[in-house]
Amino acid sequence: MADFIEGKRPVVEALRTGVPMKCVLLGDYVRKDGLVEDILRKAKRADVPVKLVPRRTLDERSERGSHQGVLAQAKPFGYVGIGEIADAAARRTAERDGRALVILLDHITDAGNFGAIARSAETVGACGLVIPNKRSARVEASTYKSSAGAIAHLPVAQVSNLVQAMMRLKEEGFWIAGATEHASDVIWDVNLKGKIALVMGNEQEGLSRLVMEHCDLLAKLPVEGEVASLNVAQAATACMYEWLRQNR
């Protein structure tokens, strides 16, 4: 199903954050106000066509019935293959003294967590994200906002088998580091120098057994408070910055 953004302010925000769009559908009955003018201005600047359509067209395509006379149709995200991420990593290691980072997500399902992880990954200079093609959050229009636009600058591979992707990265010289509270070693004491593929687990269940078995390293974040663990997006960010610190 096409990914539609509904409502005046969400469409303005999507245009502002650079969500790739096929077109904006504007009701032929809508009166121009400040938000509509902003939509028209931003759409023109982004070379996104605006089509005038009857209310029925908007009603038929609206999932939530909150379109306010405006719908924007986002373009499908352009996923890459695991080979393209491996190639990007090879280029990165040549440029940066042999260091590279790839993030693998073991069935992260929350869209907000996914976007936040993408933002951190792009910020630390990761070569890409790898996600399963089933039972996992995917790149949607909302991801551009939750990642603060970072997803537009980060290659994302959808794979049918995460373990096979891990094996491919091992062949490319990566060490696979799994983040889990069940690890015996604190991440500060684990060697993350060089080419690291960091695997983060599902929000409720953590890393799956099979994924954990194929990790070369397991590490946990130190916890001194009463709360058992961090949100997965927060934990991923902390782990990525430890990789960056060790490789500075």
Short mmCIF file of C-alpha atoms in Angstrom, two decimals:
data_model
loop_
_atom_site.label_atom_id
_atom_site.label_comp_id
_atom_site.label_asym_id
_atom_site.label_seq_id
_atom_site.Cartn_x
_atom_site.Cartn_y
_atom_site.Cartn_z
CA MET A 1 0.00 0.00 0.00
CA ALA A 2 1.21 3.51 -0.80
CA ASP A 3 2.64 5.48 2.12
CA PHE A 4 0.52 8.62 2.51
CA ILE A 5 1.15 11.51 4.88
CA GLU A 6 -2.09 13.07 6.09
CA GLY A 7 -2.84 16.58 7.23
CA LYS A 8 -1.47 20.05 6.65
CA ARG A 9 1.16 20.21 9.39
CA PRO A 10 2.46 16.64 8.83
CA VAL A 11 2.84 17.39 5.10
CA VAL A 12 4.67 20.64 5.85
CA GLU A 13 6.99 18.74 8.23
CA ALA A 14 7.58 15.97 5.67
CA LEU A 15 8.54 18.51 3.01
CA ARG A 16 10.77 20.29 5.49
CA THR A 17 12.65 17.12 6.46
CA GLY A 18 13.13 16.02 2.86
CA VAL A 19 10.85 12.99 2.61
CA PRO A 20 11.06 11.90 -1.07
CA MET A 21 7.58 12.39 -2.53
CA LYS A 22 5.72 11.42 -5.69
CA CYS A 23 3.14 14.15 -5.35
CA VAL A 24 0.94 16.20 -3.06
CA LEU A 25 -2.80 15.77 -3.40
CA LEU A 26 -4.71 18.95 -2.55
CA GLY A 27 -8.49 19.06 -2.34
CA ASP A 28 -10.00 21.29 -4.98
CA TYR A 29 -12.31 22.64 -2.31
CA VAL A 30 -9.58 23.72 0.12
CA ARG A 31 -9.18 27.41 0.85
CA LYS A 32 -5.66 28.69 0.90
CA ASP A 33 -4.35 29.55 4.35
CA GLY A 34 -0.87 29.96 5.74
CA LEU A 35 -0.21 26.21 5.93
CA VAL A 36 -1.49 25.54 2.43
CA GLU A 37 0.67 28.36 1.09
CA ASP A 38 3.66 26.85 2.90
CA ILE A 39 2.93 23.44 1.37
CA LEU A 40 2.72 24.92 -2.13
CA ARG A 41 5.94 26.87 -1.61
CA LYS A 42 7.90 23.92 -0.22
CA ALA A 43 6.55 21.52 -2.86
CA LYS A 44 7.63 23.88 -5.63
CA ARG A 45 11.08 24.22 -4.09
CA ALA A 46 11.41 20.42 -3.89
CA ASP A 47 10.03 19.93 -7.42
CA VAL A 48 7.10 17.88 -6.07
CA PRO A 49 3.96 18.11 -8.25
CA VAL A 50 0.73 19.29 -6.59
CA LYS A 51 -2.49 17.78 -7.96
CA LEU A 52 -5.96 19.17 -7.32
CA VAL A 53 -8.39 16.34 -6.55
CA PRO A 54 -11.99 16.02 -5.30
CA ARG A 55 -12.72 15.28 -1.65
CA ARG A 56 -13.76 11.71 -2.52
CA THR A 57 -10.25 10.90 -3.77
CA LEU A 58 -8.73 12.07 -0.49
CA ASP A 59 -11.33 10.20 1.58
CA GLU A 60 -10.66 6.96 -0.32
CA ARG A 61 -6.90 7.15 0.23
CA SER A 62 -6.94 8.38 3.80
CA GLU A 63 -6.33 5.70 6.45
CA ARG A 64 -7.17 7.85 9.48
CA GLY A 65 -9.68 10.29 8.01
CA SER A 66 -7.53 13.22 9.14
CA HIS A 67 -6.28 14.54 5.81
CA GLN A 68 -7.64 18.12 6.23
CA GLY A 69 -7.79 18.31 2.45
CA VAL A 70 -4.12 17.40 1.94
CA LEU A 71 -2.31 14.10 1.33
CA ALA A 72 1.30 13.59 0.29
CA GLN A 73 2.37 10.34 -1.34
CA ALA A 74 5.87 9.31 -0.32
CA LYS A 75 8.16 7.45 -2.70
CA PRO A 76 9.20 3.90 -1.74
CA PHE A 77 12.52 3.86 0.10
CA GLY A 78 15.45 2.60 -1.92
CA TYR A 79 16.91 -0.30 0.05
CA VAL A 80 20.33 -1.66 -0.88
CA GLY A 81 21.83 -5.15 -0.77
CA ILE A 82 24.22 -6.34 1.93
CA GLY A 83 26.96 -6.29 -0.72
CA GLU A 84 26.55 -2.55 -1.19
CA ILE A 85 26.99 -1.96 2.53
CA ALA A 86 30.08 -4.19 2.48
CA ASP A 87 31.44 -2.13 -0.42
CA ALA A 88 30.74 1.11 1.45
CA ALA A 89 32.57 -0.31 4.45
CA ALA A 90 35.56 -1.21 2.30
CA ARG A 91 35.76 2.37 1.07
CA ARG A 92 35.38 3.68 4.61
CA THR A 93 38.17 1.49 5.99
CA ALA A 94 40.49 2.73 3.24
CA GLU A 95 39.70 6.33 4.17
CA ARG A 96 39.76 5.97 7.95
CA ASP A 97 42.66 3.77 8.97
CA GLY A 98 40.78 0.48 8.84
CA ARG A 99 37.75 1.39 10.96
CA ALA A 100 34.14 0.90 9.95
CA LEU A 101 30.83 0.32 11.71
CA VAL A 102 27.68 -1.46 10.51
CA ILE A 103 24.53 -1.69 12.64
CA LEU A 104 22.31 -4.80 12.51
CA LEU A 105 18.87 -4.75 14.12
CA ASP A 106 17.47 -8.08 15.29
CA HIS A 107 13.74 -7.41 14.78
CA ILE A 108 13.43 -3.93 16.23
CA THR A 109 9.71 -3.25 15.86
CA ASP A 110 9.17 0.25 17.24
CA ALA A 111 9.33 2.88 14.49
CA GLY A 112 10.55 5.56 16.91
CA ASN A 113 13.42 3.38 18.12
CA PHE A 114 14.34 2.57 14.52
CA GLY A 115 14.49 6.23 13.56
CA ALA A 116 16.50 7.17 16.66
CA ILE A 117 19.02 4.38 15.99
CA ALA A 118 19.36 5.53 12.37
CA ARG A 119 20.05 9.07 13.56
CA SER A 120 22.81 7.93 15.91
CA ALA A 121 24.28 5.59 13.29
CA GLU A 122 24.58 8.37 10.74
CA THR A 123 26.00 10.73 13.36
CA VAL A 124 28.88 8.41 14.29
CA GLY A 125 29.63 7.65 10.63
CA ALA A 126 28.26 4.12 10.35
CA CYS A 127 28.36 2.58 6.86
CA GLY A 128 24.78 1.34 6.99
CA LEU A 129 21.93 -0.43 8.74
CA VAL A 130 20.84 -4.03 8.20
CA ILE A 131 17.27 -5.06 9.07
CA PRO A 132 15.15 -8.18 8.51
CA ASN A 133 12.46 -7.91 5.85
CA LYS A 134 9.81 -9.40 8.15
CA ARG A 135 8.63 -8.60 11.70
CA SER A 136 10.73 -5.45 11.78
CA ALA A 137 10.26 -1.71 11.57
CA ARG A 138 10.96 -0.41 8.09
CA VAL A 139 11.68 2.94 6.52
CA GLU A 140 8.47 4.94 6.26
CA ALA A 141 7.71 8.61 5.80
CA SER A 142 7.70 9.03 9.59
CA THR A 143 11.26 7.69 9.77
CA TYR A 144 12.58 10.88 8.18
CA LYS A 145 11.21 12.82 11.14
CA SER A 146 12.17 10.35 13.89
CA SER A 147 15.71 10.17 12.47
CA ALA A 148 15.89 13.96 11.97
CA GLY A 149 16.46 13.32 8.26
CA ALA A 150 19.45 11.04 8.86
CA ILE A 151 17.81 8.09 7.09
CA ALA A 152 18.24 9.91 3.78
CA HIS A 153 22.02 9.70 4.19
CA LEU A 154 22.32 6.13 5.48
CA PRO A 155 22.22 2.95 3.34
CA VAL A 156 19.72 0.42 4.66
CA ALA A 157 19.70 -3.24 3.63
CA GLN A 158 16.65 -5.46 4.08
CA VAL A 159 17.65 -9.13 4.34
CA SER A 160 15.72 -12.37 4.60
CA ASN A 161 18.21 -13.90 7.03
CA LEU A 162 20.11 -11.81 9.55
CA VAL A 163 22.57 -14.58 10.43
CA GLN A 164 23.56 -14.95 6.78
CA ALA A 165 24.17 -11.19 6.66
CA MET A 166 26.37 -11.53 9.73
CA MET A 167 28.36 -14.30 8.05
CA ARG A 168 28.82 -12.14 4.95
CA LEU A 169 30.19 -9.32 7.07
CA LYS A 170 32.53 -11.77 8.82
CA GLU A 171 33.88 -12.72 5.38
CA GLU A 172 34.55 -9.01 4.83
CA GLY A 173 36.68 -8.88 7.97
CA PHE A 174 34.12 -7.63 10.48
CA TRP A 175 33.90 -8.73 14.10
CA ILE A 176 30.29 -9.20 15.16
CA ALA A 177 29.53 -7.59 18.52
CA GLY A 178 26.18 -8.33 20.15
CA ALA A 179 24.79 -6.00 22.79
CA THR A 180 23.03 -7.96 25.54
CA GLU A 181 22.50 -7.60 29.27
CA HIS A 182 23.39 -11.30 29.57
CA ALA A 183 27.01 -10.68 28.55
CA SER A 184 29.74 -11.12 31.12
CA ASP A 185 31.90 -8.26 29.79
CA VAL A 186 31.12 -4.55 30.09
CA ILE A 187 31.44 -2.80 26.75
CA TRP A 188 34.26 -0.57 28.06
CA ASP A 189 36.41 -3.72 28.41
CA VAL A 190 35.62 -5.14 24.95
CA ASN A 191 37.89 -4.37 22.00
CA LEU A 192 35.80 -2.50 19.42
CA LYS A 193 38.66 -1.21 17.31
CA GLY A 194 38.53 -1.64 13.55
CA LYS A 195 35.66 -3.16 11.60
CA ILE A 196 32.72 -3.85 13.89
CA ALA A 197 29.18 -5.00 13.13
CA LEU A 198 27.05 -4.09 16.15
CA VAL A 199 23.87 -6.13 16.67
CA MET A 200 21.01 -4.74 18.75
CA GLY A 201 18.12 -6.95 19.84
CA ASN A 202 14.35 -6.74 19.96
CA GLU A 203 12.77 -4.37 22.51
CA GLN A 204 11.25 -7.17 24.60
CA GLU A 205 13.32 -10.28 23.93
CA GLY A 206 16.75 -8.86 23.12
CA LEU A 207 19.03 -10.82 20.81
CA SER A 208 17.62 -14.09 19.51
CA ARG A 209 19.46 -17.27 20.46
CA LEU A 210 20.70 -17.98 16.93
CA VAL A 211 21.96 -14.44 16.42
CA MET A 212 23.73 -14.49 19.77
CA GLU A 213 25.42 -17.79 18.94
CA HIS A 214 26.94 -16.25 15.79
CA CYS A 215 28.36 -13.18 17.54
CA ASP A 216 32.11 -13.03 18.06
CA LEU A 217 31.80 -10.71 21.04
CA LEU A 218 29.06 -10.02 23.58
CA ALA A 219 28.98 -6.86 25.67
CA LYS A 220 26.69 -5.06 28.09
CA LEU A 221 26.40 -1.52 29.31
CA PRO A 222 27.17 -0.91 33.00
CA VAL A 223 24.10 -0.22 35.15
CA GLU A 224 24.28 1.25 38.65
CA GLY A 225 20.70 2.43 39.13
CA GLU A 226 17.51 0.56 39.89
CA VAL A 227 16.32 0.31 36.27
CA ALA A 228 17.55 -2.92 34.69
CA SER A 229 18.38 -1.59 31.23
CA LEU A 230 18.14 1.30 28.76
CA ASN A 231 15.73 1.69 25.90
CA VAL A 232 17.23 -0.05 22.85
CA ALA A 233 17.75 3.23 20.98
CA GLN A 234 19.57 4.73 23.96
CA ALA A 235 21.64 1.58 24.40
CA ALA A 236 22.53 1.51 20.71
CA THR A 237 23.68 5.12 20.87
CA ALA A 238 25.88 4.43 23.91
CA CYS A 239 27.44 1.40 22.19
CA MET A 240 28.08 3.32 18.95
CA TYR A 241 29.80 6.11 20.80
CA GLU A 242 32.00 3.62 22.64
CA TRP A 243 33.05 2.29 19.22
CA LEU A 244 33.76 5.87 18.13
CA ARG A 245 35.74 6.60 21.30
CA GLN A 246 37.92 3.53 20.86
CA ASN A 247 38.56 4.38 17.22
CA ARG A 248 39.17 8.12 17.56
#
